[in-house]
PDB file of C-alpha atoms in Angstrom:
ATOM      1  CA  LEU A   1      -0.087  -0.025   0.089  1.00 28.00           C
ATOM      2  CA  SER A   2       1.446   3.233  -0.644  1.00 34.00           C
ATOM      3  CA  ASP A   3       2.319   5.592   1.873  1.00 33.00           C
ATOM      4  CA  GLU A   4       0.031   8.239   0.742  1.00 34.00           C
ATOM      5  CA  ALA A   5      -2.719   5.577   0.719  1.00 36.00           C
ATOM      6  CA  ALA A   6      -1.780   4.257   4.059  1.00 35.00           C
ATOM      7  CA  ASN A   7      -1.580   8.593   5.134  1.00 35.00           C
ATOM      8  CA  GLY A   8      -5.226   9.041   3.773  1.00 38.00           C
ATOM      9  CA  ALA A   9      -3.437  11.513   1.427  1.00 40.00           C
ATOM     10  CA  GLY A  10      -5.329  13.026  -1.474  1.00 41.00           C
ATOM     11  CA  GLY A  11      -8.778  13.662  -0.449  1.00 43.00           C
ATOM     12  CA  GLY A  12      -9.386   9.732   0.354  1.00 45.00           C
ATOM     13  CA  GLY A  13     -10.089   8.057   3.330  1.00 47.00           C
ATOM     14  CA  ALA A  14      -7.223   5.569   4.239  1.00 48.00           C
ATOM     15  CA  ALA A  15     -10.147   3.383   6.091  1.00 50.00           C
ATOM     16  CA  THR A  16     -12.182   2.980   2.802  1.00 72.00           C
ATOM     17  CA  GLU A  17      -9.083   2.257   1.059  1.00 72.00           C
ATOM     18  CA  ALA A  18      -8.276  -0.707   3.543  1.00 70.00           C
ATOM     19  CA  ASP A  19     -11.369  -2.089   3.460  1.00 74.00           C
ATOM     20  CA  TYR A  20     -11.471  -2.232  -0.082  1.00 73.00           C
ATOM     21  CA  MET A  21      -7.823  -3.724   0.040  1.00 73.00           C
ATOM     22  CA  ARG A  22      -8.838  -6.363   2.835  1.00 70.00           C
ATOM     23  CA  ARG A  23     -12.131  -7.525   1.202  1.00 71.00           C
ATOM     24  CA  LEU A  24     -11.226  -7.170  -2.443  1.00 71.00           C
ATOM     25  CA  HIS A  25      -7.675  -7.951  -2.689  1.00 68.00           C
ATOM     26  CA  GLY A  26      -6.942 -10.453   0.311  1.00 67.00           C
ATOM     27  CA  HIS A  27      -4.138 -12.882  -0.975  1.00 66.00           C
ATOM     28  CA  ALA A  28      -2.723 -15.869   0.946  1.00 72.00           C
ATOM     29  CA  PRO A  29       1.106 -16.091  -0.637  1.00 75.00           C
ATOM     30  CA  GLY A  30       2.566 -19.646  -0.195  1.00 78.00           C
ATOM     31  CA  GLU A  31       6.342 -20.315   0.373  1.00 82.00           C
ATOM     32  CA  ASN A  32       8.434 -18.677  -2.445  1.00 78.00           C
ATOM     33  CA  GLN A  33       5.494 -16.344  -2.891  1.00 76.00           C
ATOM     34  CA  CYS A  34       4.899 -12.677  -2.617  1.00 79.00           C
ATOM     35  CA  THR A  35       1.941  -9.772  -3.270  1.00 79.00           C
ATOM     36  CA  SER A  36       2.026  -6.357  -3.676  1.00 81.00           C
ATOM     37  CA  ALA A  37      -0.266  -3.440  -3.937  1.00 81.00           C
ATOM     38  CA  LEU A  38      -0.574  -0.431  -5.884  1.00 84.00           C
ATOM     39  CA  VAL A  39      -3.055   2.498  -4.953  1.00 86.00           C
ATOM     40  CA  LYS A  40      -3.353   5.281  -7.731  1.00 91.00           C
ATOM     41  CA  HIS A  41      -5.656   8.415  -7.115  1.00 92.00           C
ATOM     42  CA  ILE A  42      -7.081   9.491 -10.315  1.00 95.00           C
ATOM     43  CA  LYS A  43      -8.831  12.537 -11.191  1.00 96.00           C
ATOM     44  CA  ALA A  44     -11.781  11.403 -12.941  1.00 96.00           C
ATOM     45  CA  PRO A  45     -14.872   9.764 -11.780  1.00 96.00           C
ATOM     46  CA  VAL A  46     -15.386   6.008 -11.819  1.00 95.00           C
ATOM     47  CA  HIS A  47     -17.502   5.535 -14.795  1.00 96.00           C
ATOM     48  CA  LEU A  48     -14.936   6.689 -16.915  1.00 97.00           C
ATOM     49  CA  VAL A  49     -11.885   5.200 -15.310  1.00 97.00           C
ATOM     50  CA  TRP A  50     -14.109   1.618 -15.161  1.00 97.00           C
ATOM     51  CA  SER A  51     -14.834   2.066 -18.862  1.00 96.00           C
ATOM     52  CA  LEU A  52     -11.044   1.771 -19.779  1.00 95.00           C
ATOM     53  CA  VAL A  53     -10.016  -0.666 -17.007  1.00 95.00           C
ATOM     54  CA  ARG A  54     -12.771  -2.883 -17.720  1.00 95.00           C
ATOM     55  CA  SER A  55     -11.329  -3.314 -21.656  1.00 94.00           C
ATOM     56  CA  PHE A  56      -9.891  -6.686 -21.426  1.00 96.00           C
ATOM     57  CA  ASP A  57      -9.325  -6.690 -25.029  1.00 95.00           C
ATOM     58  CA  GLN A  58      -7.715  -3.253 -25.301  1.00 95.00           C
ATOM     59  CA  PRO A  59      -5.414  -2.960 -21.946  1.00 96.00           C
ATOM     60  CA  GLN A  60      -3.118  -0.525 -24.168  1.00 95.00           C
ATOM     61  CA  ARG A  61      -6.038   2.022 -23.680  1.00 94.00           C
ATOM     62  CA  TYR A  62      -4.413   2.659 -19.998  1.00 92.00           C
ATOM     63  CA  LYS A  63      -1.623   0.415 -19.831  1.00 91.00           C
ATOM     64  CA  PRO A  64       1.319   2.296 -22.130  1.00 92.00           C
ATOM     65  CA  PHE A  65       3.642  -0.722 -21.975  1.00 91.00           C
ATOM     66  CA  VAL A  66       1.167  -2.861 -24.109  1.00 94.00           C
ATOM     67  CA  SER A  67       1.625  -2.292 -27.964  1.00 94.00           C
ATOM     68  CA  ARG A  68      -0.610  -4.551 -28.904  1.00 95.00           C
ATOM     69  CA  CYS A  69      -3.608  -7.030 -27.806  1.00 96.00           C
ATOM     70  CA  VAL A  70      -5.601 -10.008 -29.444  1.00 95.00           C
ATOM     71  CA  VAL A  71      -8.561 -11.824 -27.850  1.00 95.00           C
ATOM     72  CA  ARG A  72      -8.636 -15.408 -28.550  1.00 91.00           C
ATOM     73  CA  GLY A  73     -12.048 -16.763 -29.930  1.00 80.00           C
ATOM     74  CA  GLY A  74     -15.059 -14.339 -30.061  1.00 72.00           C
ATOM     75  CA  ASP A  75     -17.134 -13.385 -27.065  1.00 79.00           C
ATOM     76  CA  LEU A  76     -15.551 -11.701 -23.926  1.00 88.00           C
ATOM     77  CA  GLU A  77     -16.392 -13.544 -20.740  1.00 94.00           C
ATOM     78  CA  ILE A  78     -14.774 -15.466 -18.013  1.00 95.00           C
ATOM     79  CA  GLY A  79     -12.441 -17.880 -19.201  1.00 96.00           C
ATOM     80  CA  SER A  80     -11.387 -15.215 -22.590  1.00 96.00           C
ATOM     81  CA  VAL A  81      -7.585 -15.520 -23.394  1.00 97.00           C
ATOM     82  CA  ARG A  82      -5.591 -12.673 -24.816  1.00 96.00           C
ATOM     83  CA  GLU A  83      -2.159 -12.312 -26.152  1.00 96.00           C
ATOM     84  CA  VAL A  84      -0.464  -9.271 -25.080  1.00 95.00           C
ATOM     85  CA  ASN A  85       2.399  -7.708 -26.965  1.00 95.00           C
ATOM     86  CA  VAL A  86       4.349  -5.799 -25.030  1.00 92.00           C
ATOM     87  CA  LYS A  87       6.604  -2.429 -25.927  1.00 89.00           C
ATOM     88  CA  THR A  88      10.379  -3.095 -26.318  1.00 77.00           C
ATOM     89  CA  GLY A  89      12.510  -2.303 -23.547  1.00 71.00           C
ATOM     90  CA  LEU A  90      10.906  -4.615 -20.886  1.00 75.00           C
ATOM     91  CA  PRO A  91      12.100  -7.985 -20.079  1.00 83.00           C
ATOM     92  CA  ALA A  92       9.125  -9.564 -22.157  1.00 87.00           C
ATOM     93  CA  THR A  93       7.570  -9.457 -25.337  1.00 92.00           C
ATOM     94  CA  THR A  94       4.780 -11.269 -25.060  1.00 94.00           C
ATOM     95  CA  SER A  95       2.057 -12.312 -22.412  1.00 94.00           C
ATOM     96  CA  THR A  96      -0.599 -15.117 -22.540  1.00 96.00           C
ATOM     97  CA  GLU A  97      -3.379 -13.714 -19.829  1.00 96.00           C
ATOM     98  CA  ARG A  98      -6.548 -15.158 -18.960  1.00 97.00           C
ATOM     99  CA  LEU A  99      -9.885 -13.295 -17.624  1.00 97.00           C
ATOM    100  CA  GLU A 100     -10.549 -14.748 -14.107  1.00 95.00           C
ATOM    101  CA  GLN A 101     -13.393 -11.861 -12.935  1.00 94.00           C
ATOM    102  CA  LEU A 102     -15.005  -9.146 -14.369  1.00 95.00           C
ATOM    103  CA  ASP A 103     -17.381  -7.683 -12.318  1.00 94.00           C
ATOM    104  CA  ASP A 104     -19.219  -4.460 -13.547  1.00 96.00           C
ATOM    105  CA  ASP A 105     -21.331  -3.863 -10.286  1.00 94.00           C
ATOM    106  CA  GLU A 106     -18.362  -3.816  -7.935  1.00 92.00           C
ATOM    107  CA  HIS A 107     -15.800  -3.163 -10.535  1.00 94.00           C
ATOM    108  CA  ILE A 108     -13.196  -5.977 -10.401  1.00 93.00           C
ATOM    109  CA  LEU A 109     -11.165  -6.836 -13.115  1.00 95.00           C
ATOM    110  CA  SER A 110      -8.698 -10.256 -12.350  1.00 93.00           C
ATOM    111  CA  VAL A 111      -6.328 -11.498 -15.070  1.00 95.00           C
ATOM    112  CA  LYS A 112      -4.087 -14.470 -14.526  1.00 94.00           C
ATOM    113  CA  PHE A 113      -1.002 -14.603 -16.508  1.00 94.00           C
ATOM    114  CA  VAL A 114      -0.742 -18.282 -18.077  1.00 95.00           C
ATOM    115  CA  GLY A 115       2.154 -18.020 -20.282  1.00 94.00           C
ATOM    116  CA  GLY A 116       4.428 -15.459 -22.266  1.00 92.00           C
ATOM    117  CA  ASP A 117       7.872 -15.086 -22.640  1.00 92.00           C
ATOM    118  CA  HIS A 118       8.235 -13.509 -19.058  1.00 87.00           C
ATOM    119  CA  ARG A 119       9.578 -14.869 -15.769  1.00 84.00           C
ATOM    120  CA  LEU A 120       6.296 -14.347 -14.015  1.00 83.00           C
ATOM    121  CA  ARG A 121       4.895 -17.463 -12.687  1.00 83.00           C
ATOM    122  CA  ASN A 122       1.648 -18.459 -11.011  1.00 84.00           C
ATOM    123  CA  TYR A 123       1.217 -14.506 -11.385  1.00 87.00           C
ATOM    124  CA  SER A 124      -2.179 -12.637 -11.060  1.00 88.00           C
ATOM    125  CA  SER A 125      -3.397  -9.324 -11.025  1.00 90.00           C
ATOM    126  CA  ILE A 126      -6.825  -7.919  -9.302  1.00 90.00           C
ATOM    127  CA  ILE A 127      -7.858  -3.990 -10.546  1.00 92.00           C
ATOM    128  CA  THR A 128     -10.426  -2.637  -8.526  1.00 92.00           C
ATOM    129  CA  VAL A 129     -12.123   1.062  -9.263  1.00 94.00           C
ATOM    130  CA  HIS A 130     -13.968   2.578  -6.485  1.00 91.00           C
ATOM    131  CA  PRO A 131     -15.396   6.269  -5.894  1.00 91.00           C
ATOM    132  CA  GLN A 132     -13.497   9.041  -3.887  1.00 90.00           C
ATOM    133  CA  SER A 133     -13.358  12.609  -3.884  1.00 90.00           C
ATOM    134  CA  ILE A 134     -10.432  14.754  -5.028  1.00 92.00           C
ATOM    135  CA  ASP A 135     -10.071  18.125  -4.111  1.00 94.00           C
ATOM    136  CA  GLY A 136     -13.922  18.198  -3.717  1.00 94.00           C
ATOM    137  CA  ARG A 137     -14.553  16.578  -7.064  1.00 95.00           C
ATOM    138  CA  PRO A 138     -15.765  12.875  -7.995  1.00 94.00           C
ATOM    139  CA  GLY A 139     -12.479  11.022  -8.344  1.00 94.00           C
ATOM    140  CA  THR A 140     -11.244   7.301  -8.414  1.00 93.00           C
TER     141      THR A 140
END
């Protein structure tokens, strides 16, 4: 958890962030495993941020290191797999990722990395989006 989030800076409530983290990001790492969390405060309303984040088929819309993404198969649903190309300069060029959870009510996107030329093994990512007030305006 970032210092900003832990201290409640940025106009949000630290208790609210801690509650979200505890409820939606609980991981029980096993031996030789680790977890991390990143909190980012965005000066835009939740509906706008979620419209970008929920796009499993277009992560390049908000991830600048992604150059291309192709979803295997037709429909976008739990279990869908995407092939991601990563821009040069990172220690990978491809990643194969499976959609594990997509919840439009709770604003949750969960992805598991199932292949690629990176060193990540048994890696998953959970992104959640929550409303907060930033400088007296709707934020995320």
